[in-house]
CSV table of C-alpha atoms in Angstrom, one decimal:
chain,number,residue,atom,x,y,z
A,1,MET,CA,-38.2,-91.1,-21.0
A,2,ASN,CA,-35.7,-88.3,-20.9
A,3,ALA,CA,-33.0,-88.2,-23.6
A,4,PHE,CA,-30.5,-87.2,-20.9
A,5,PRO,CA,-31.0,-88.9,-17.5
A,6,HIS,CA,-28.3,-86.5,-16.2
A,7,SER,CA,-27.7,-83.1,-17.7
A,8,GLY,CA,-23.9,-83.5,-17.1
A,9,GLU,CA,-24.2,-86.0,-20.0
A,10,ALA,CA,-24.8,-83.2,-22.5
A,11,ARG,CA,-21.4,-82.5,-24.1
A,12,THR,CA,-22.4,-81.1,-27.5
A,13,PRO,CA,-24.3,-77.9,-28.4
A,14,ALA,CA,-27.2,-79.8,-29.8
A,15,ALA,CA,-27.4,-82.0,-26.6
A,16,VAL,CA,-27.3,-78.9,-24.4
A,17,ALA,CA,-30.0,-77.3,-26.3
A,18,ARG,CA,-32.1,-80.4,-25.9
A,19,VAL,CA,-31.3,-80.5,-22.0
A,20,GLU,CA,-32.2,-76.7,-21.8
A,21,ARG,CA,-35.6,-77.2,-23.6
A,22,ALA,CA,-36.4,-80.0,-21.2
A,23,ARG,CA,-35.2,-78.2,-18.1
A,24,LEU,CA,-37.9,-78.0,-15.4
A,25,ALA,CA,-36.0,-76.0,-12.7
A,26,ARG,CA,-33.0,-73.7,-12.4
A,27,PRO,CA,-29.6,-75.5,-11.9
A,28,ASN,CA,-28.0,-75.4,-8.4
A,29,GLY,CA,-25.3,-73.1,-9.7
A,30,TRP,CA,-27.8,-70.4,-10.5
A,31,TRP,CA,-29.4,-70.7,-6.9
A,32,GLY,CA,-25.8,-70.6,-5.5
A,33,LEU,CA,-25.1,-67.3,-7.3
A,34,ALA,CA,-28.5,-66.0,-6.2
A,35,ILE,CA,-27.4,-66.2,-2.6
A,36,PHE,CA,-24.0,-64.8,-3.5
A,37,VAL,CA,-25.7,-61.9,-5.1
A,38,ALA,CA,-27.8,-61.2,-2.1
A,39,THR,CA,-24.7,-60.9,0.0
A,40,GLU,CA,-23.1,-58.6,-2.5
A,41,ALA,CA,-26.4,-56.5,-2.5
A,42,THR,CA,-26.2,-56.3,1.3
A,43,LEU,CA,-22.6,-55.0,0.9
A,44,PHE,CA,-23.5,-52.3,-1.5
A,45,GLY,CA,-26.5,-51.5,0.5
A,46,THR,CA,-24.3,-50.7,3.5
A,47,ILE,CA,-21.9,-48.7,1.3
A,48,LEU,CA,-24.7,-46.6,-0.3
A,49,GLY,CA,-26.4,-46.2,3.3
A,50,THR,CA,-23.1,-44.9,4.6
A,51,TYR,CA,-22.7,-42.4,1.7
A,52,TYR,CA,-26.2,-41.0,2.5
A,53,TYR,CA,-25.8,-41.0,6.1
A,54,LEU,CA,-22.5,-39.0,5.8
A,55,ARG,CA,-24.2,-36.7,3.2
A,56,PHE,CA,-27.1,-35.8,5.6
A,57,ASN,CA,-24.9,-35.0,8.3
A,58,ASN,CA,-22.6,-32.7,6.4
A,59,LEU,CA,-23.7,-29.2,5.3
A,60,HIS,CA,-21.5,-29.1,2.4
A,61,TRP,CA,-21.4,-32.1,0.1
A,62,PRO,CA,-18.9,-32.3,-1.4
A,63,PRO,CA,-16.8,-30.4,1.1
A,64,PRO,CA,-15.2,-27.1,0.1
A,65,GLY,CA,-12.2,-27.8,-2.2
A,66,VAL,CA,-13.4,-30.9,-3.6
A,67,PRO,CA,-14.8,-30.6,-7.2
A,68,GLU,CA,-18.5,-31.5,-7.8
A,69,PRO,CA,-18.7,-34.9,-9.8
A,70,LYS,CA,-18.6,-34.7,-13.5
A,71,LEU,CA,-22.0,-35.5,-15.3
A,72,THR,CA,-21.5,-36.4,-18.9
A,73,LEU,CA,-18.6,-39.0,-19.0
A,74,PRO,CA,-19.9,-41.1,-16.1
A,75,LEU,CA,-23.4,-41.1,-17.8
A,76,VAL,CA,-22.1,-42.1,-21.2
A,77,LEU,CA,-19.7,-44.8,-19.7
A,78,THR,CA,-22.5,-46.4,-17.5
A,79,ALA,CA,-24.9,-46.4,-20.5
A,80,ILE,CA,-22.2,-48.4,-22.4
A,81,LEU,CA,-21.7,-50.8,-19.4
A,82,VAL,CA,-25.4,-51.3,-19.0
A,83,SER,CA,-25.9,-52.0,-22.7
A,84,THR,CA,-23.5,-54.9,-22.4
A,85,SER,CA,-26.3,-56.8,-20.6
A,86,VAL,CA,-27.9,-57.2,-24.1
A,87,PRO,CA,-25.1,-59.1,-25.7
A,88,VAL,CA,-24.6,-61.1,-22.6
A,89,GLN,CA,-28.2,-62.2,-22.6
A,90,VAL,CA,-28.0,-62.9,-26.3
A,91,ALA,CA,-25.2,-65.3,-25.7
A,92,VAL,CA,-27.2,-67.1,-23.0
A,93,SER,CA,-30.2,-67.4,-25.5
A,94,ALA,CA,-28.0,-68.5,-28.4
A,95,ALA,CA,-26.0,-71.1,-26.3
A,96,ALA,CA,-29.4,-72.5,-24.9
A,97,ARG,CA,-30.4,-73.1,-28.6
A,98,GLY,CA,-27.1,-74.7,-29.3
A,99,GLN,CA,-25.7,-71.9,-31.3
A,100,LEU,CA,-22.3,-71.6,-30.0
A,101,PRO,CA,-20.5,-69.3,-32.4
A,102,ARG,CA,-23.2,-66.7,-32.0
A,103,ALA,CA,-23.0,-67.0,-28.3
A,104,ARG,CA,-19.2,-66.5,-28.3
A,105,ALA,CA,-19.4,-63.6,-30.7
A,106,ALA,CA,-21.9,-61.9,-28.4
A,107,LEU,CA,-19.6,-62.6,-25.4
A,108,LEU,CA,-16.6,-61.2,-27.2
A,109,LEU,CA,-18.5,-58.0,-28.0
A,110,ALA,CA,-19.6,-57.7,-24.4
A,111,VAL,CA,-16.1,-58.1,-22.9
A,112,VAL,CA,-14.6,-55.6,-25.3
A,113,LEU,CA,-17.0,-53.0,-24.3
A,114,GLN,CA,-16.6,-53.9,-20.6
A,115,ALA,CA,-12.9,-53.9,-20.7
A,116,GLY,CA,-13.0,-50.5,-22.4
A,117,TYR,CA,-15.4,-49.2,-19.8
A,118,LEU,CA,-13.1,-50.5,-17.0
A,119,GLY,CA,-10.0,-49.0,-18.5
A,120,MET,CA,-11.7,-45.6,-18.8
A,121,GLN,CA,-13.1,-45.7,-15.3
A,122,LEU,CA,-9.7,-46.7,-13.8
A,123,HIS,CA,-8.2,-43.8,-15.5
A,124,LEU,CA,-10.7,-41.4,-14.0
A,125,PHE,CA,-10.4,-43.1,-10.6
A,126,VAL,CA,-6.6,-42.6,-10.6
A,127,HIS,CA,-7.1,-38.9,-11.7
A,128,ASP,CA,-9.6,-38.3,-8.9
A,129,VAL,CA,-7.4,-39.9,-6.3
A,130,HIS,CA,-4.6,-37.4,-7.2
A,131,GLU,CA,-7.1,-34.5,-7.1
A,132,PHE,CA,-8.8,-35.3,-3.6
A,133,PRO,CA,-7.2,-38.3,-1.8
A,134,PRO,CA,-9.5,-40.6,0.1
A,135,SER,CA,-7.9,-39.5,3.3
A,136,GLY,CA,-8.9,-36.0,2.7
A,137,SER,CA,-12.6,-36.1,3.9
A,138,ALA,CA,-15.5,-38.3,4.6
A,139,TYR,CA,-16.8,-37.5,1.2
A,140,SER,CA,-13.8,-38.5,-0.6
A,141,SER,CA,-13.4,-41.6,1.6
A,142,ILE,CA,-16.8,-43.0,0.8
A,143,TYR,CA,-16.6,-41.8,-2.8
A,144,PHE,CA,-13.5,-43.9,-3.4
A,145,THR,CA,-14.9,-46.9,-1.4
A,146,MET,CA,-18.1,-47.0,-3.4
A,147,LEU,CA,-16.5,-46.5,-6.8
A,148,GLY,CA,-13.6,-48.8,-6.0
A,149,ALA,CA,-15.9,-51.6,-4.9
A,150,HIS,CA,-18.0,-51.2,-8.0
A,151,HIS,CA,-14.9,-51.3,-10.3
A,152,LEU,CA,-13.8,-54.4,-8.5
A,153,HIS,CA,-17.1,-56.2,-9.2
A,154,VAL,CA,-16.8,-55.1,-13.1
A,155,PHE,CA,-13.3,-56.5,-13.0
A,156,VAL,CA,-14.6,-59.8,-11.6
A,157,GLY,CA,-17.5,-59.9,-14.2
A,158,VAL,CA,-15.0,-59.4,-16.9
A,159,LEU,CA,-12.8,-62.1,-15.7
A,160,LEU,CA,-15.9,-64.5,-15.5
A,161,ILE,CA,-16.8,-63.8,-19.1
A,162,LEU,CA,-13.3,-64.2,-20.3
A,163,TRP,CA,-13.3,-67.5,-18.3
A,164,ILE,CA,-16.5,-68.6,-20.1
A,165,LEU,CA,-15.2,-67.6,-23.5
A,166,LEU,CA,-12.0,-69.6,-22.9
A,167,ARG,CA,-14.0,-72.7,-21.6
A,168,THR,CA,-16.5,-72.6,-24.6
A,169,ALA,CA,-13.5,-72.5,-27.0
A,170,THR,CA,-13.4,-76.2,-26.9
A,171,GLY,CA,-17.2,-76.7,-27.2
A,172,LEU,CA,-20.4,-76.4,-25.1
A,173,THR,CA,-21.5,-78.6,-22.3
A,174,SER,CA,-24.3,-78.5,-19.9
A,175,TYR,CA,-21.9,-77.6,-17.2
A,176,ARG,CA,-20.5,-74.8,-19.1
A,177,MET,CA,-24.0,-73.7,-20.0
A,178,ASN,CA,-24.8,-73.4,-16.3
A,179,GLY,CA,-21.6,-71.4,-15.9
A,180,LEU,CA,-22.8,-69.0,-18.6
A,181,ARG,CA,-26.2,-68.5,-17.1
A,182,ALA,CA,-24.6,-67.8,-13.7
A,183,THR,CA,-22.1,-65.3,-15.3
A,184,ALA,CA,-24.9,-63.6,-17.0
A,185,PHE,CA,-26.9,-63.3,-13.9
A,186,TYR,CA,-23.9,-61.9,-12.0
A,187,TRP,CA,-23.4,-59.4,-14.9
A,188,HIS,CA,-27.0,-58.1,-15.0
A,189,PHE,CA,-26.5,-57.6,-11.1
A,190,VAL,CA,-23.3,-55.6,-11.7
A,191,ASN,CA,-25.2,-53.4,-14.1
A,192,VAL,CA,-28.1,-52.7,-11.6
A,193,LEU,CA,-25.2,-51.8,-9.2
A,194,ALA,CA,-23.9,-49.5,-11.8
A,195,LEU,CA,-27.1,-47.5,-12.0
A,196,CYS,CA,-27.4,-47.4,-8.2
A,197,VAL,CA,-23.7,-46.3,-7.9
A,198,LEU,CA,-24.1,-43.6,-10.7
A,199,GLY,CA,-27.2,-42.2,-9.1
A,200,THR,CA,-25.5,-41.9,-5.8
A,201,GLN,CA,-22.4,-40.5,-7.4
A,202,LEU,CA,-24.2,-37.8,-9.2
A,203,SER,CA,-26.7,-37.0,-6.3
A,204,PRO,CA,-24.7,-33.8,-5.3
A,205,LEU,CA,-25.7,-32.4,-8.7
A,206,ALA,CA,-29.5,-32.8,-7.9
B,1,MET,CA,-36.3,-67.7,-18.3
B,2,LYS,CA,-37.7,-69.9,-21.0
B,3,THR,CA,-38.1,-73.5,-20.0
B,4,ARG,CA,-40.8,-75.9,-20.8
B,5,GLY,CA,-42.4,-76.4,-17.3
B,6,LEU,CA,-41.3,-73.1,-15.7
B,7,ALA,CA,-42.6,-70.2,-17.5
B,8,VAL,CA,-41.8,-66.5,-16.4
B,9,GLY,CA,-45.3,-65.5,-15.6
B,10,PRO,CA,-46.4,-68.1,-12.9
B,11,GLU,CA,-42.8,-68.1,-11.5
B,12,PHE,CA,-42.8,-64.3,-11.2
B,13,LEU,CA,-46.3,-64.3,-9.6
B,14,GLN,CA,-45.2,-66.9,-7.0
B,15,TRP,CA,-42.2,-65.0,-5.9
B,16,PHE,CA,-43.6,-61.6,-6.1
B,17,GLY,CA,-46.5,-62.9,-4.0
B,18,LEU,CA,-44.3,-64.4,-1.5
B,19,PHE,CA,-41.7,-61.7,-1.1
B,20,GLY,CA,-43.1,-58.5,-2.6
B,21,ALA,CA,-44.8,-57.3,0.7
B,22,ALA,CA,-41.8,-58.1,2.9
B,23,LEU,CA,-39.5,-56.2,0.3
B,24,THR,CA,-41.9,-53.3,0.3
B,25,TRP,CA,-41.9,-53.0,4.1
B,26,THR,CA,-38.1,-53.2,4.1
B,27,VAL,CA,-37.8,-50.4,1.5
B,28,GLN,CA,-40.4,-48.3,3.5
B,29,LEU,CA,-38.5,-48.8,6.8
B,30,VAL,CA,-35.0,-48.1,5.3
B,31,VAL,CA,-36.0,-45.2,3.1
B,32,GLY,CA,-38.2,-43.7,6.0
B,33,PHE,CA,-35.2,-44.0,8.4
B,34,GLY,CA,-33.0,-42.2,5.8
B,35,VAL,CA,-35.5,-39.4,5.3
B,36,THR,CA,-35.6,-38.8,9.0
B,37,VAL,CA,-31.9,-38.7,9.3
B,38,ALA,CA,-31.9,-36.3,6.5
B,39,ARG,CA,-34.5,-34.1,8.1
B,40,CYS,CA,-32.9,-34.2,11.6
B,41,GLY,CA,-29.1,-33.7,10.2
B,42,PRO,CA,-27.3,-30.5,9.5
B,43,ALA,CA,-27.8,-31.0,5.8
B,44,ASN,CA,-31.5,-30.2,6.1
B,45,ALA,CA,-30.7,-26.5,6.1
B,46,VAL,CA,-29.7,-27.1,2.5
B,47,LEU,CA,-32.0,-30.0,1.6
B,48,GLY,CA,-35.3,-28.9,3.2
B,49,VAL,CA,-36.7,-32.4,3.7
B,50,ASP,CA,-40.5,-32.7,4.2
B,51,VAL,CA,-40.8,-35.9,6.3
B,52,LYS,CA,-44.6,-36.0,6.2
B,53,ALA,CA,-44.7,-35.8,2.3
B,54,TRP,CA,-42.1,-38.6,2.1
B,55,GLU,CA,-43.8,-40.8,4.6
B,56,LEU,CA,-47.2,-40.3,3.0
B,57,ALA,CA,-45.7,-41.1,-0.5
B,58,LEU,CA,-43.9,-44.2,0.9
B,59,MET,CA,-47.1,-45.4,2.7
B,60,ALA,CA,-49.3,-45.0,-0.4
B,61,ALA,CA,-46.7,-46.7,-2.7
B,62,GLY,CA,-46.2,-49.4,-0.2
B,63,ILE,CA,-50.1,-50.0,0.1
B,64,ALA,CA,-50.3,-50.3,-3.7
B,65,LEU,CA,-47.5,-52.7,-3.9
B,66,VAL,CA,-48.6,-54.9,-1.1
B,67,LEU,CA,-52.1,-55.1,-2.7
B,68,LEU,CA,-50.4,-56.1,-5.9
B,69,SER,CA,-48.4,-58.7,-4.1
B,70,GLU,CA,-51.6,-60.1,-2.5
B,71,GLY,CA,-53.3,-60.1,-6.0
B,72,ALA,CA,-50.3,-62.2,-7.2
B,73,ALA,CA,-50.6,-64.6,-4.2
B,74,LEU,CA,-54.3,-65.1,-4.6
B,75,SER,CA,-53.9,-65.7,-8.4
B,76,VAL,CA,-51.4,-68.6,-7.6
B,77,LEU,CA,-53.8,-69.8,-5.0
B,78,TRP,CA,-56.6,-69.9,-7.4
B,79,GLU,CA,-54.5,-71.5,-10.2
B,80,THR,CA,-53.4,-74.3,-7.8
B,81,ARG,CA,-56.9,-74.8,-6.4
B,82,ASN,CA,-56.8,-78.5,-7.3
B,83,ALA,CA,-53.6,-79.2,-5.5
B,84,ASP,CA,-53.0,-79.8,-1.9
B,85,GLU,CA,-50.6,-77.6,0.0
B,86,SER,CA,-49.0,-80.6,1.5
B,87,GLY,CA,-48.9,-82.3,-1.8
B,88,PRO,CA,-45.7,-83.0,-4.0
B,89,PRO,CA,-43.9,-80.3,-5.7
B,90,PRO,CA,-44.3,-78.3,-8.0
B,91,GLU,CA,-48.1,-77.7,-7.6
B,92,GLY,CA,-48.2,-78.6,-3.8
B,93,ARG,CA,-45.2,-76.3,-3.0
B,94,ARG,CA,-46.7,-73.4,-5.1
B,95,ARG,CA,-50.0,-73.7,-3.3
B,96,PHE,CA,-48.2,-73.8,0.1
B,97,PHE,CA,-46.2,-70.8,-0.8
B,98,ALA,CA,-49.4,-69.0,-2.1
B,99,LEU,CA,-51.3,-69.7,1.1
B,100,ALA,CA,-48.4,-68.4,3.4
B,101,ALA,CA,-48.1,-65.4,1.2
B,102,SER,CA,-51.7,-64.5,1.1
B,103,LEU,CA,-51.9,-64.6,4.9
B,104,GLY,CA,-48.5,-62.9,5.4
B,105,ASN,CA,-49.1,-60.1,3.0
B,106,LEU,CA,-52.0,-59.0,5.1
B,107,LEU,CA,-49.7,-58.6,8.1
B,108,PHE,CA,-47.2,-56.6,6.1
B,109,LEU,CA,-50.2,-54.4,5.0
B,110,VAL,CA,-51.1,-53.6,8.6
B,111,ILE,CA,-47.3,-53.0,9.5
B,112,ILE,CA,-46.9,-50.6,6.5
B,113,VAL,CA,-50.1,-48.6,7.4
B,114,LEU,CA,-49.2,-48.4,11.2
B,115,SER,CA,-45.5,-47.5,10.8
B,116,GLY,CA,-46.5,-45.0,7.9
B,117,THR,CA,-49.1,-43.4,10.2
B,118,GLY,CA,-46.8,-43.3,13.2
B,119,ALA,CA,-44.1,-41.5,11.2
B,120,ILE,CA,-46.6,-39.0,10.0
B,121,VAL,CA,-48.3,-38.3,13.1
B,122,HIS,CA,-45.2,-37.9,15.3
B,123,GLU,CA,-43.0,-34.8,15.2
B,124,PRO,CA,-39.6,-35.6,13.8
B,125,CYS,CA,-36.2,-34.9,15.5
B,126,HIS,CA,-37.8,-34.9,19.0
B,127,PRO,CA,-37.0,-37.9,21.4
B,128,ALA,CA,-40.2,-39.6,22.6
């Protein structure tokens, strides 16, 4: 006989840990997010496809007058961003074991790093817009579309993690655990996107 | 994902067996199309794309991945040998997936070999 006939009845960290140990399948929220991620992956697939299509149809890429992408700073920033998958996953594992303070500390660390990354990237983005406006060429148009879309996804991820941090301030429930799992999934996806976008952004240097 | 009844290994084998070959063919098709666009576009003067080498590499990697996918499907099929494909989940459903995957993967293998061979044999940038 299951201690919790319905996972929604688990309203303490210890009860959530018991539900998580007994779980036989992923929650519906996880599957919903999987479908959402599939649509987002399609969006980025078309953006990256457009970038390469334009690149292959232009002899000069970037066009004359547009500076080549910087190498070091985007690499360092992306490494920082991707590393935040670790504390996010640590938070999921800790919460699943009922260790809420540890989970919240890991989420806080992640969100600080993510916010730092986003702030720095937005600064670079604005600087680039002034240097070569999106309307200037096909290169700058797709460059800013790609980076803008990615920064928007990072922003949404930061909001989701902040939301989970706020929600868990009053305790952990099974419902919030599902939210944390879904948020972590989304965040790992954003980091995979970051690697694809970085590779594309730096491809003119190859 | 750590759960009592849903370990990472069997779950990964099930999904990789079911979707691995289809995804492999998708990647071969999309990347192969991109390579042809690169070869036939103005940028080829700078890039110097070798379509045949790319297509050969894509086909070889594709065959390897599809065989791995088929191996995954067959391992699930063996693991669920005592279940019936129309039986209750999870074992019945896993066996059904594995059966569908083990047959579907063979089709994808043929598709990957034929489209790869076609791309290698034909001269790029010339309408048929």
